Amino acid sequence: MIQHCIVQVVLDTPLDFYFDYRYPVEAENFPVPKIGMLVVVPFGRREEAGLIVDVKEESEIDENKLKDVVSVISEIPPLRTDWIDLCRFAAGYYQRPLGEVALPSIPKNIRANKKLALKRAVKALVQVPGNIVATNMEKPVLLKAQEQAVSAIVKTRGFKPFVLYGVTGSGKTEIYLQAIEEKLKQSDAMQVLIMVPEINLTPQLEVSVRSRFPGVTIATLHSRLTESERLKNWLQIHTGVARIVLGTRLAILASMPQLGLIVVDEEHDPSYKQQEGLRYSARDLAVWRANQLGIPVVLGSATPSLESWQHVLSGRYVKLELPERAVKDAVLPAIRLIDATREPLQNGFSPSLINAIKRRLEKSEQSLLFLNRRGYAPVITCEACGWISVCERCTAYMVYHKSHHLLRCHHCGLERPIPRVCPDCGNIDLQTLGRGTQRIEEGLAGYFPDARILRIDADSTRKKGSLEAALEMVHKGEIDIVIGTQMISKGHDFQNMTLVGVLNPDTALFSHDYRAGERLFSQLMQVAGRAGRGGVSEHGNRSEVLIQTRYPMHPLYQAALTHDYGNYVSDLLMERQNAGLPPFGFQVLLFAEARKVENALDFLRQAIDAIPEPEAVIINEPIPMAMMRIANVERAQLLIESTSRGRLQGMLKEWIPVLRNMKTGIRWHIEVDPMSI
């Protein structure tokens, strides 16, 4: 008779508890059960992959009611307990079931138990032989501040969070590479994780890392990998074959058995916060994971987040400062404010900006124009009756895309042909309002018909490899003027770029989101950093940044003039402290969705009544979201605040089970530490 033990398994399901299954002991193809093993179990009418989180002799449930484990995914070595602890922390802090955290971070081909794909991937696991570092590559000579930063990182034993605060072009990437080199030399098995905020920053960093470390297996993790690529790379990481892991935010949840250093590049970037499903901050999980493992973590940025800056001021984090650019003779670009009230814009351009571009063209230097709005124009309107191209499914305008001759909603994806006449009054003279990157491209071609102009935004880089091809053209000098959105504003090293023009940044000054100013300043510093990275131009001119604004005396722009991030952040921190906002307060948002916003608001009011010890937190009035309707679903939100993270978490642990038991038919979710309100 086959003997059984009990294994507790978590599954990718909204049900927040462990499931007991009978596990045959000493049966064929059933190894000794261990925490971290992946198994296939019956669940309802289907079979699901699950993760063993406990092994017991008995169950509190009648054994006759328990189902048996179907099989073990034996090709995969068990996941370590420290990885399970990471998932358990993320599940607890961000208020999701453990199974919804752990299982989705494992490749689908493993969860689907595709034996052939697994066998091929396991068979392909090969450690690349050779030296760690390229012996024929001449490493850049470090400045003193860079040397001190590398030394501080590599000499650290145990947990220590560093904020690598360096101006754009100060050589943060070189510090990462040299610190990684020294760390890899400390142990034959050590792994290093480097995270970047966006996929489009991955290829160029990967080239740098691969050229520096030809004898090391390097694996990437991001959402654009095919399932077979993800399986191969994940297995290399999980088995320790890959010693350098390069990825976006999802990489923080990868199983890395020998992790010895974590680098979070551009740590301030909002892209590190997941906005659906498990709404986690990869940066914050990186710090937690480093603390758990007792290893250093480096948070790099020219404009660190206010949270990280405050941790430096309080002594929790160590600041490593790089005050100057790493390239000889390279200085920060001069920033000029163009007062749009005194210098009227024509087609979106001031005469000063047009003249500056003209001078660059005459010297064969490159220019970058930054506008964070894709499309041709934000809206089409009828001046006769006031009709505006509004999305029928969202409380948003439909953007005019001239190249495809259609209106597109950037929120739900709805597309409509351009109306020949006004839908309301029949007027044939429809006008465009505002400017997107496509319209700026068209206007620029009118001023400079012989210039080689390239637009880089989400529309022009949809095809695989198109962004890489576009960037290569810029680097080769085949482009004179680049027009781009935020995807071009950070991380790119353009050696011949001597002018940056910033168009229409003022909208962020009046946003309802209290983080908008912080983001705008960061964005300005990042895009300004694309200029002058190759040093003084061959004509001896300093690079410059021109910002077109109607509010040149605004404190944010005045601080930008001198690249004075420190003083600007000090003022912001004082404002946040006086208002009890992060990083001095802690927030949770409860979102509700319904066909009618009033139903969503009713649910939120019921949720308030269910809050345990409401006097321990600050409860704001439920309100419709700023973008109230998306894809015919109306949305509302409830903001809850506290001066104590522990008190807020304690309330959530009691409150959320009550919300789950409320039979309302309303879709809802919780976001802890929201990035925008």
XYZ file of C-alpha atoms in Angstrom:
677
model
C 0.000 0.000 0.000
C 1.355 3.417 -0.985
C 2.101 5.693 1.953
C 1.170 9.363 1.738
C 2.223 12.584 3.391
C 0.515 15.959 3.089
C 1.926 18.817 1.048
C 0.586 22.347 1.235
C 0.545 23.970 -2.181
C -0.082 27.510 -3.421
C -1.693 28.072 -6.813
C -2.088 31.040 -9.124
C -5.566 31.866 -7.849
C -7.242 34.788 -6.029
C -8.010 32.412 -3.133
C -5.680 33.448 -0.332
C -4.896 30.171 1.375
C -2.856 26.989 1.032
C -4.309 23.816 -0.496
C -3.651 20.394 1.059
C -2.874 17.460 -1.253
C -1.822 13.875 -0.640
C 1.710 13.129 -1.829
C 2.756 9.492 -2.447
C 5.917 8.663 -0.511
C 8.527 6.417 -2.185
C 6.382 6.052 -5.311
C 7.993 5.943 -8.753
C 8.675 9.416 -10.215
C 7.849 11.012 -6.854
C 11.058 12.143 -5.117
C 11.096 13.021 -1.431
C 8.821 16.066 -1.125
C 10.577 19.336 -0.343
C 9.509 22.915 0.164
C 10.081 24.732 -3.132
C 9.236 21.806 -5.415
C 6.863 22.398 -8.319
C 4.026 19.913 -8.711
C 0.970 19.381 -10.875
C -2.278 19.044 -8.919
C -5.988 18.719 -9.736
C -7.879 21.963 -9.159
C -11.551 21.981 -10.029
C -11.942 20.414 -13.451
C -8.399 21.114 -14.581
C -4.826 20.505 -13.542
C -2.636 23.339 -12.294
C 1.026 23.844 -11.458
C 1.598 24.562 -7.802
C 4.432 25.330 -5.411
C 4.981 23.264 -2.265
C 5.309 25.607 0.723
C 5.025 23.026 3.528
C 5.250 19.265 4.088
C 3.230 17.673 6.938
C 2.277 14.251 8.192
C -1.409 15.055 8.604
C -4.040 17.465 7.372
C -6.766 19.184 9.330
C -9.072 18.181 6.470
C -10.498 14.677 6.245
C -7.977 12.724 4.126
C -10.789 11.077 2.187
C -11.668 14.515 0.830
C -8.115 15.288 -0.284
C -6.912 14.863 -3.855
C -3.553 13.404 -4.872
C -0.631 15.223 -6.450
C -0.644 14.247 -10.137
C 3.078 14.620 -10.862
C 6.271 16.414 -9.955
C 7.950 18.857 -12.340
C 11.234 17.154 -11.577
C 13.261 18.856 -14.311
C 13.324 22.027 -12.186
C 15.478 22.101 -9.032
C 13.414 23.164 -5.983
C 13.083 26.897 -5.430
C 15.012 28.141 -2.422
C 13.315 29.209 0.788
C 14.789 32.734 0.543
C 12.976 33.151 -2.794
C 9.735 31.900 -1.240
C 10.281 34.339 1.640
C 10.651 37.167 -0.900
C 7.363 36.178 -2.541
C 5.720 35.841 0.874
C 6.848 39.344 1.864
C 5.642 40.840 -1.444
C 2.305 39.057 -1.092
C 1.852 40.307 2.462
C 2.957 43.883 1.909
C 1.133 44.416 -1.396
C -1.908 42.439 -0.220
C -2.053 39.610 -2.772
C -2.273 35.823 -2.322
C 1.140 34.127 -2.255
C 0.265 31.984 -5.281
C -0.482 35.086 -7.377
C 3.023 36.342 -6.614
C 5.084 33.155 -6.863
C 3.580 31.251 -9.807
C 3.409 34.064 -12.422
C 7.125 34.744 -11.885
C 7.872 31.228 -13.173
C 7.857 30.730 -16.997
C 4.618 29.459 -18.539
C 6.372 26.503 -20.161
C 7.303 25.257 -16.700
C 3.853 25.826 -15.238
C 2.289 24.071 -18.225
C 4.717 21.171 -17.607
C 5.782 21.057 -21.252
C 8.177 18.135 -20.914
C 9.813 18.424 -24.337
C 10.501 22.156 -23.969
C 11.811 21.604 -20.438
C 14.148 18.790 -21.477
C 15.536 20.843 -24.359
C 16.069 23.892 -22.145
C 17.736 21.879 -19.379
C 19.976 20.106 -21.900
C 21.038 23.474 -23.315
C 22.311 24.700 -19.933
C 26.020 25.223 -20.505
C 28.418 27.327 -18.487
C 30.414 29.570 -20.840
C 34.154 28.984 -20.239
C 36.806 31.675 -20.257
C 37.984 34.743 -18.390
C 35.480 36.862 -16.508
C 36.693 40.084 -18.090
C 37.767 40.867 -21.645
C 41.556 40.879 -21.494
C 41.967 43.002 -24.613
C 39.596 45.763 -23.509
C 41.088 48.941 -22.122
C 38.982 50.065 -19.194
C 38.323 53.789 -18.777
C 40.438 55.537 -16.170
C 38.181 56.405 -13.262
C 37.956 59.812 -11.672
C 38.644 59.942 -7.940
C 34.941 60.052 -7.031
C 34.304 57.035 -9.261
C 37.154 55.089 -7.662
C 35.799 55.844 -4.202
C 32.327 54.671 -5.230
C 33.599 51.364 -6.648
C 35.737 50.778 -3.569
C 32.842 51.435 -1.189
C 30.588 48.975 -3.027
C 33.034 46.086 -3.427
C 34.435 46.299 0.100
C 30.992 46.069 1.658
C 30.295 42.915 3.603
C 26.658 42.492 4.471
C 23.638 44.650 3.688
C 24.227 48.261 2.747
C 22.056 50.412 0.450
C 23.990 52.958 -1.619
C 22.498 55.901 -3.505
C 24.840 56.543 -6.429
C 23.994 60.188 -7.055
C 25.755 61.429 -10.154
C 25.007 64.062 -12.752
C 24.072 62.764 -16.184
C 27.182 61.500 -17.961
C 29.136 61.048 -14.715
C 29.995 57.425 -15.489
C 27.520 55.513 -13.340
C 27.477 52.622 -15.829
C 31.263 52.267 -15.616
C 30.986 52.104 -11.830
C 28.401 49.343 -12.168
C 30.677 47.381 -14.512
C 33.805 47.672 -12.383
C 31.909 46.878 -9.177
C 30.396 43.819 -10.889
C 33.837 42.701 -12.058
C 35.262 42.857 -8.542
C 32.223 41.124 -7.048
C 32.380 38.259 -9.553
C 36.036 37.746 -8.667
C 35.103 37.284 -4.998
C 33.268 34.023 -5.705
C 33.110 31.542 -8.583
C 29.346 31.241 -8.149
C 28.228 34.783 -7.291
C 25.376 36.304 -9.298
C 24.678 39.984 -9.924
C 21.353 41.588 -10.851
C 21.211 44.832 -12.860
C 17.775 46.375 -13.328
C 16.758 49.069 -15.801
C 13.346 50.773 -15.811
C 12.368 50.176 -19.442
C 12.876 47.487 -22.067
C 14.335 49.928 -24.589
C 17.283 50.575 -22.248
C 18.121 46.869 -22.069
C 19.856 46.295 -25.469
C 22.525 49.007 -25.157
C 23.374 48.037 -21.571
C 23.469 44.391 -22.630
C 26.020 45.237 -25.341
C 28.218 46.999 -22.760
C 27.967 44.126 -20.292
C 28.586 41.381 -22.874
C 31.616 43.140 -24.339
C 33.088 43.630 -20.863
C 32.344 40.088 -19.647
C 32.743 37.705 -22.626
C 33.509 34.751 -20.348
C 30.341 35.075 -18.286
C 26.860 33.779 -19.064
C 24.495 36.759 -19.118
C 20.717 36.352 -19.082
C 18.050 38.976 -19.701
C 14.517 39.064 -18.330
C 11.819 41.369 -19.669
C 8.284 41.154 -21.006
C 9.194 41.060 -24.717
C 10.945 37.693 -24.531
C 9.228 34.770 -26.222
C 8.147 31.931 -23.937
C 11.054 29.769 -25.100
C 13.522 32.620 -24.527
C 12.104 33.276 -21.091
C 12.325 29.580 -20.173
C 15.946 29.346 -21.321
C 17.022 32.540 -19.528
C 15.078 31.787 -16.332
C 16.635 28.319 -16.108
C 20.113 29.782 -16.573
C 19.407 32.154 -13.694
C 17.668 29.625 -11.419
C 20.457 27.064 -11.785
C 23.230 29.631 -11.292
C 24.623 29.209 -14.814
C 23.922 32.887 -15.561
C 26.081 35.009 -13.303
C 24.887 38.386 -14.583
C 21.151 39.024 -14.826
C 19.932 42.077 -16.719
C 16.256 42.937 -16.668
C 13.326 45.212 -16.057
C 11.228 45.258 -12.878
C 10.033 41.647 -13.235
C 13.632 40.444 -12.812
C 13.521 41.209 -9.077
C 11.196 38.213 -8.625
C 13.531 35.790 -10.416
C 15.063 32.881 -8.526
C 18.773 33.692 -8.091
C 20.449 31.201 -5.731
C 23.810 33.007 -5.442
C 22.802 36.675 -5.579
C 25.605 38.894 -4.261
C 24.897 42.401 -5.612
C 21.844 44.287 -6.881
C 22.044 47.407 -9.070
C 18.918 49.494 -9.727
C 19.712 51.973 -12.502
C 17.541 55.120 -12.732
C 16.010 54.131 -9.396
C 13.684 57.152 -9.415
C 11.828 55.970 -12.507
C 8.066 55.339 -12.037
C 8.350 52.330 -14.373
C 9.716 50.305 -11.460
C 6.192 50.304 -10.022
C 3.940 47.622 -11.528
C 0.528 49.080 -12.389
C -1.563 45.919 -12.690
C -1.887 42.570 -10.923
C 0.683 42.547 -8.139
C 1.294 46.296 -7.826
C 4.814 46.128 -6.454
C 7.790 48.468 -6.455
C 10.787 46.598 -7.870
C 13.129 49.151 -6.314
C 11.677 48.637 -2.840
C 11.723 44.850 -3.252
C 15.369 45.120 -4.352
C 16.245 46.846 -1.078
C 14.242 44.278 0.921
C 15.886 41.380 -0.918
C 19.367 42.809 -0.371
C 18.606 43.185 3.334
C 17.259 39.622 3.483
C 20.399 38.193 1.831
C 22.881 40.503 3.543
C 24.302 42.008 0.331
C 24.853 45.542 -1.041
C 22.310 47.257 -3.282
C 23.158 50.260 -5.475
C 20.412 52.739 -6.398
C 21.740 54.895 -9.229
C 20.236 58.167 -10.441
C 20.998 61.744 -11.416
C 17.716 62.645 -9.715
C 17.091 60.194 -6.853
C 13.537 59.692 -5.653
C 12.459 61.712 -2.635
C 12.096 58.451 -0.713
C 15.726 57.505 -1.332
C 16.946 61.052 -0.691
C 15.182 61.134 2.661
C 16.729 57.768 3.557
C 20.140 59.325 2.855
C 19.348 62.304 5.088
C 18.179 59.997 7.876
C 21.314 57.853 7.616
C 19.584 54.680 6.409
C 21.224 54.866 2.965
C 24.794 55.857 2.051
C 25.247 58.522 -0.630
C 28.031 58.123 -3.202
C 28.264 61.377 -5.143
C 29.649 61.955 -8.645
C 29.710 65.739 -9.094
C 31.243 65.909 -12.584
C 31.016 64.245 -15.960
C 33.398 61.390 -16.646
C 34.463 62.331 -20.194
C 37.372 64.760 -20.436
C 36.228 68.353 -21.061
C 32.575 67.285 -20.820
C 30.547 69.765 -18.805
C 26.864 69.953 -18.064
C 24.959 71.803 -20.788
C 23.917 75.397 -20.276
C 20.169 75.642 -19.705
C 18.205 78.575 -21.128
C 14.569 79.383 -20.513
C 12.656 80.694 -23.527
C 9.776 82.885 -22.325
C 6.933 81.922 -24.658
C 4.939 85.003 -23.594
C 7.645 87.289 -24.976
C 8.849 85.118 -27.828
C 5.693 83.861 -29.563
C 5.794 80.300 -30.870
C 5.181 79.503 -34.517
C 4.224 75.890 -35.246
C 5.391 75.092 -31.713
C 8.869 76.616 -32.106
C 10.369 79.833 -30.765
C 12.732 81.826 -33.023
C 15.540 81.139 -30.513
C 15.068 77.381 -30.830
C 14.917 77.490 -34.634
C 18.127 79.548 -34.743
C 19.844 77.147 -32.333
C 18.906 74.156 -34.508
C 20.140 76.011 -37.593
C 23.545 76.607 -35.973
C 23.854 72.888 -35.144
C 23.016 71.896 -38.700
C 25.707 74.242 -40.018
C 28.263 72.541 -37.727
C 27.061 68.974 -38.469
C 25.997 68.544 -34.843
C 22.844 66.799 -33.691
C 19.764 68.187 -31.961
C 17.067 66.515 -29.878
C 13.546 67.885 -29.483
C 11.602 66.478 -26.558
C 7.799 66.445 -26.442
C 6.030 63.928 -24.269
C 2.966 63.650 -26.487
C 2.831 61.254 -29.405
C 0.446 61.530 -32.326
C -0.130 64.501 -34.629
C -2.427 66.565 -32.431
C -4.219 65.917 -29.119
C -7.666 66.599 -30.569
C -9.689 67.556 -33.621
C -12.343 70.192 -33.053
C -15.088 72.079 -34.844
C -14.834 75.826 -34.303
C -18.422 76.305 -35.468
C -20.165 74.302 -32.727
C -17.374 73.331 -30.308
C -17.395 69.578 -31.047
C -14.208 67.818 -29.860
C -12.954 64.328 -30.741
C -13.737 62.557 -27.461
C -13.463 58.780 -27.033
C -16.919 57.239 -26.760
C -15.610 54.642 -24.297
C -13.377 56.836 -22.112
C -13.334 60.271 -20.537
C -10.414 61.123 -22.802
C -9.743 62.796 -26.118
C -9.026 60.758 -29.227
C -5.626 61.731 -30.613
C -5.204 62.534 -34.293
C -2.581 60.297 -35.956
C -1.962 61.821 -39.360
C 0.335 59.097 -40.727
C -2.441 56.492 -40.375
C -5.233 59.030 -40.937
C -7.206 58.008 -37.868
C -8.207 58.994 -34.361
C -6.824 56.765 -31.610
C -7.568 56.632 -27.899
C -4.302 56.129 -26.006
C -6.192 54.642 -23.053
C -8.438 51.924 -24.489
C -6.969 51.621 -27.997
C -10.207 52.482 -29.837
C -9.592 53.706 -33.390
C -11.926 55.690 -35.632
C -11.520 57.197 -39.122
C -11.185 60.968 -39.358
C -14.673 62.448 -39.862
C -15.110 64.286 -43.169
C -17.504 66.736 -41.530
C -18.381 67.657 -37.965
C -20.583 64.860 -36.529
C -22.726 67.442 -34.718
C -23.260 70.327 -37.155
C -21.903 69.152 -40.522
C -19.196 71.819 -40.734
C -16.447 70.699 -43.139
C -13.733 72.926 -41.656
C -12.385 70.799 -38.797
C -9.262 72.015 -36.981
C -6.488 70.351 -34.992
C -5.639 71.608 -31.514
C -2.257 71.201 -29.858
C 0.808 69.380 -31.098
C 2.140 65.848 -30.886
C 5.431 64.446 -32.125
C 4.053 63.811 -35.633
C 3.006 67.445 -36.039
C 6.328 68.688 -34.671
C 8.067 66.452 -37.216
C 5.989 67.957 -40.020
C 6.614 71.523 -38.843
C 10.334 70.947 -38.498
C 10.556 69.592 -42.035
C 9.056 72.880 -43.202
C 11.829 74.867 -41.527
C 14.650 72.503 -42.502
C 13.650 70.586 -45.660
C 17.161 69.172 -46.185
C 17.690 68.002 -42.607
C 17.604 64.303 -41.750
C 14.809 64.129 -39.175
C 13.874 61.054 -37.142
C 10.878 60.640 -34.832
C 11.251 58.115 -31.989
C 8.097 57.336 -30.030
C 5.794 54.414 -29.270
C 4.154 54.702 -32.706
C 7.352 54.702 -34.755
C 9.016 51.853 -32.821
C 6.230 49.268 -32.671
C 8.028 46.656 -34.767
C 10.628 44.441 -33.124
C 14.099 45.869 -33.614
C 12.859 49.236 -34.903
C 14.042 51.164 -31.838
C 17.503 49.596 -31.975
C 17.743 50.427 -35.684
C 16.686 54.029 -35.051
C 19.221 54.499 -32.252
C 21.975 53.038 -34.418
C 21.230 55.643 -37.090
C 21.586 58.391 -34.487
C 24.869 56.983 -33.165
C 26.287 56.660 -36.705
C 25.550 60.322 -37.398
C 22.964 59.538 -40.072
C 20.379 61.754 -38.340
C 20.513 65.528 -37.774
C 17.436 66.074 -35.609
C 15.712 63.595 -33.307
C 12.147 64.177 -32.106
C 11.163 61.987 -29.197
C 9.032 61.296 -26.166
C 10.225 60.152 -22.739
C 11.496 56.865 -24.197
C 14.424 58.801 -25.686
C 15.058 61.008 -22.652
C 17.169 58.702 -20.489
C 20.076 56.317 -20.623
C 21.127 57.000 -24.220
C 24.684 58.150 -24.883
C 24.643 60.439 -27.936
C 28.195 61.686 -28.465
C 27.410 64.350 -31.079
C 24.220 65.716 -29.491
C 24.849 69.347 -28.548
C 21.339 70.797 -28.399
C 18.183 69.724 -26.598
C 14.907 71.581 -27.010
C 12.063 70.942 -24.557
C 8.615 71.744 -25.946
C 5.533 72.420 -23.822
C 6.545 71.058 -20.392
C 4.189 73.412 -18.502
C 1.198 71.073 -18.187
C 2.932 69.160 -15.371
C 3.114 72.341 -13.274
C -0.642 72.262 -12.719
C -1.265 68.543 -12.351
C -3.514 67.223 -9.576
C -0.784 64.657 -8.782
C 1.531 65.892 -6.024
C 4.455 63.974 -7.576
C 4.161 65.781 -10.931
C 6.747 68.447 -10.082
C 9.266 65.865 -8.922
C 8.764 63.910 -12.144
C 9.043 66.975 -14.375
C 12.308 68.095 -12.776
C 13.701 64.593 -13.138
C 12.568 64.457 -16.755
C 14.193 67.804 -17.540
C 17.488 66.723 -15.982
C 17.381 63.401 -17.824
C 16.660 64.849 -21.248
C 19.164 67.661 -20.665
C 21.704 64.961 -19.939
C 21.556 63.759 -23.541
C 23.477 66.905 -24.584
C 27.228 67.357 -24.400
C 28.140 63.815 -23.379
C 31.030 63.712 -25.837
C 32.707 66.790 -24.354
C 32.995 70.265 -25.830
C 32.128 70.189 -29.530
C 34.901 70.364 -32.117
C 33.898 73.987 -32.632
C 34.588 74.712 -28.967
C 30.985 75.403 -28.061
C 29.261 74.263 -24.885
C 26.106 72.255 -25.385
C 22.830 73.833 -24.390
C 19.262 73.029 -23.450
C 16.413 75.339 -24.416
C 13.168 75.025 -22.443
C 10.140 76.766 -23.943
C 7.809 77.843 -21.137
C 5.204 80.440 -20.276
C 6.330 80.391 -16.630
C 10.114 80.951 -16.638
C 10.123 82.266 -13.046
C 8.594 79.098 -11.619
C 10.898 77.721 -8.859
C 11.188 74.398 -10.690
C 12.608 76.010 -13.820
C 14.851 78.314 -11.795
C 16.348 75.282 -10.045
C 16.796 73.555 -13.411
C 18.884 76.494 -14.656
C 21.721 75.517 -12.315
C 21.063 71.744 -12.278
C 20.408 72.287 -8.556
C 18.652 69.066 -7.642
C 19.704 69.151 -3.995
C 18.076 72.473 -3.116
C 14.970 71.727 -5.160
C 14.510 68.393 -3.393
C 15.009 70.041 0.006
C 12.118 72.396 -0.731
C 9.939 69.511 -1.923
C 10.704 67.465 1.190
C 9.690 70.377 3.397
C 6.381 70.673 1.512
C 5.759 66.923 1.786
C 6.558 66.880 5.504
C 4.187 69.772 6.199
C 1.430 67.980 4.269
C 2.133 64.525 5.733
C 2.800 63.119 2.262
C 5.341 60.410 1.341
C 8.081 59.872 2.331
C 6.754 61.187 5.671
C 3.364 59.507 5.382
C 2.082 56.256 3.944
C -0.793 55.728 1.544
C -3.100 53.063 0.198
C -5.606 53.425 -2.633
C -8.714 51.285 -2.968
C -9.966 51.324 -6.566
C -13.468 50.274 -7.589
C -14.837 49.700 -11.112
C -18.448 49.480 -12.291
C -20.632 50.312 -15.276
C -21.807 53.400 -13.386
C -19.478 55.419 -11.200
C -22.158 55.817 -8.518
C -22.105 52.057 -7.946
C -18.345 52.192 -7.512
C -18.689 55.072 -5.045
C -21.364 53.164 -3.097
C -18.980 50.223 -2.745
C -16.221 52.501 -1.460
C -18.594 53.996 1.124
C -19.477 50.487 2.309
C -15.772 49.715 2.453
C -15.217 52.695 4.748
C -17.848 51.360 7.145
C -15.902 48.084 7.303
C -12.554 49.663 8.266
C -11.379 48.332 11.653
C -10.302 51.087 14.052
C -10.924 53.935 11.571
C -9.507 56.433 14.070
C -6.035 54.920 13.506
C -5.901 56.115 9.885
C -6.890 59.142 7.808
C -9.833 58.319 5.541
C -10.468 60.618 2.580
C -13.761 60.993 0.755
C -14.314 58.530 -2.130
C -14.087 60.337 -5.467
C -14.298 59.493 -9.174
C -10.868 59.046 -10.742
C -9.498 61.864 -12.877
C -9.782 59.553 -15.887
C -13.191 58.352 -14.753
C -14.145 56.075 -17.657
C -11.907 53.718 -19.659
C -13.327 51.180 -22.121
C -16.874 51.788 -20.825
C -15.879 51.008 -17.245
C -16.258 53.822 -14.718
C -13.816 54.108 -11.858
C -13.570 55.644 -8.397
C -10.954 55.646 -5.671
C -10.583 55.884 -1.904
C -7.360 57.211 -0.375
C -6.349 56.070 3.105
C -3.316 57.577 4.831
C -1.306 57.071 7.997
C 1.875 58.347 9.613
C 2.714 54.737 10.538
C 3.468 52.081 7.920
C 2.926 49.331 10.503
C -0.449 50.700 11.574
C -1.590 50.940 7.956
C -0.446 47.393 7.177
C -2.158 46.086 10.306
C -5.422 47.704 9.261
C -5.160 46.222 5.753
C -4.655 42.690 7.064
C -7.966 42.913 8.936
C -9.842 44.941 6.337
C -9.118 43.087 3.086
C -10.673 39.745 4.165
C -13.848 41.695 4.948
C -13.783 43.301 1.489
C -13.349 39.900 -0.148
C -16.487 38.659 1.583
C -18.610 41.609 0.469
C -21.045 40.413 -2.221
C -21.322 43.498 -4.397
C -20.420 42.468 -7.955
C -17.920 45.337 -8.014
C -14.372 44.815 -9.272
C -11.837 46.296 -6.892
C -8.146 46.231 -6.085
C -5.726 47.680 -3.561
C -2.552 49.613 -4.341
C -0.031 50.090 -1.541
C 2.381 53.046 -1.903
C 0.677 54.419 -5.049
C 2.901 56.367 -7.435
C 0.132 58.703 -8.568
C -3.195 59.875 -7.195
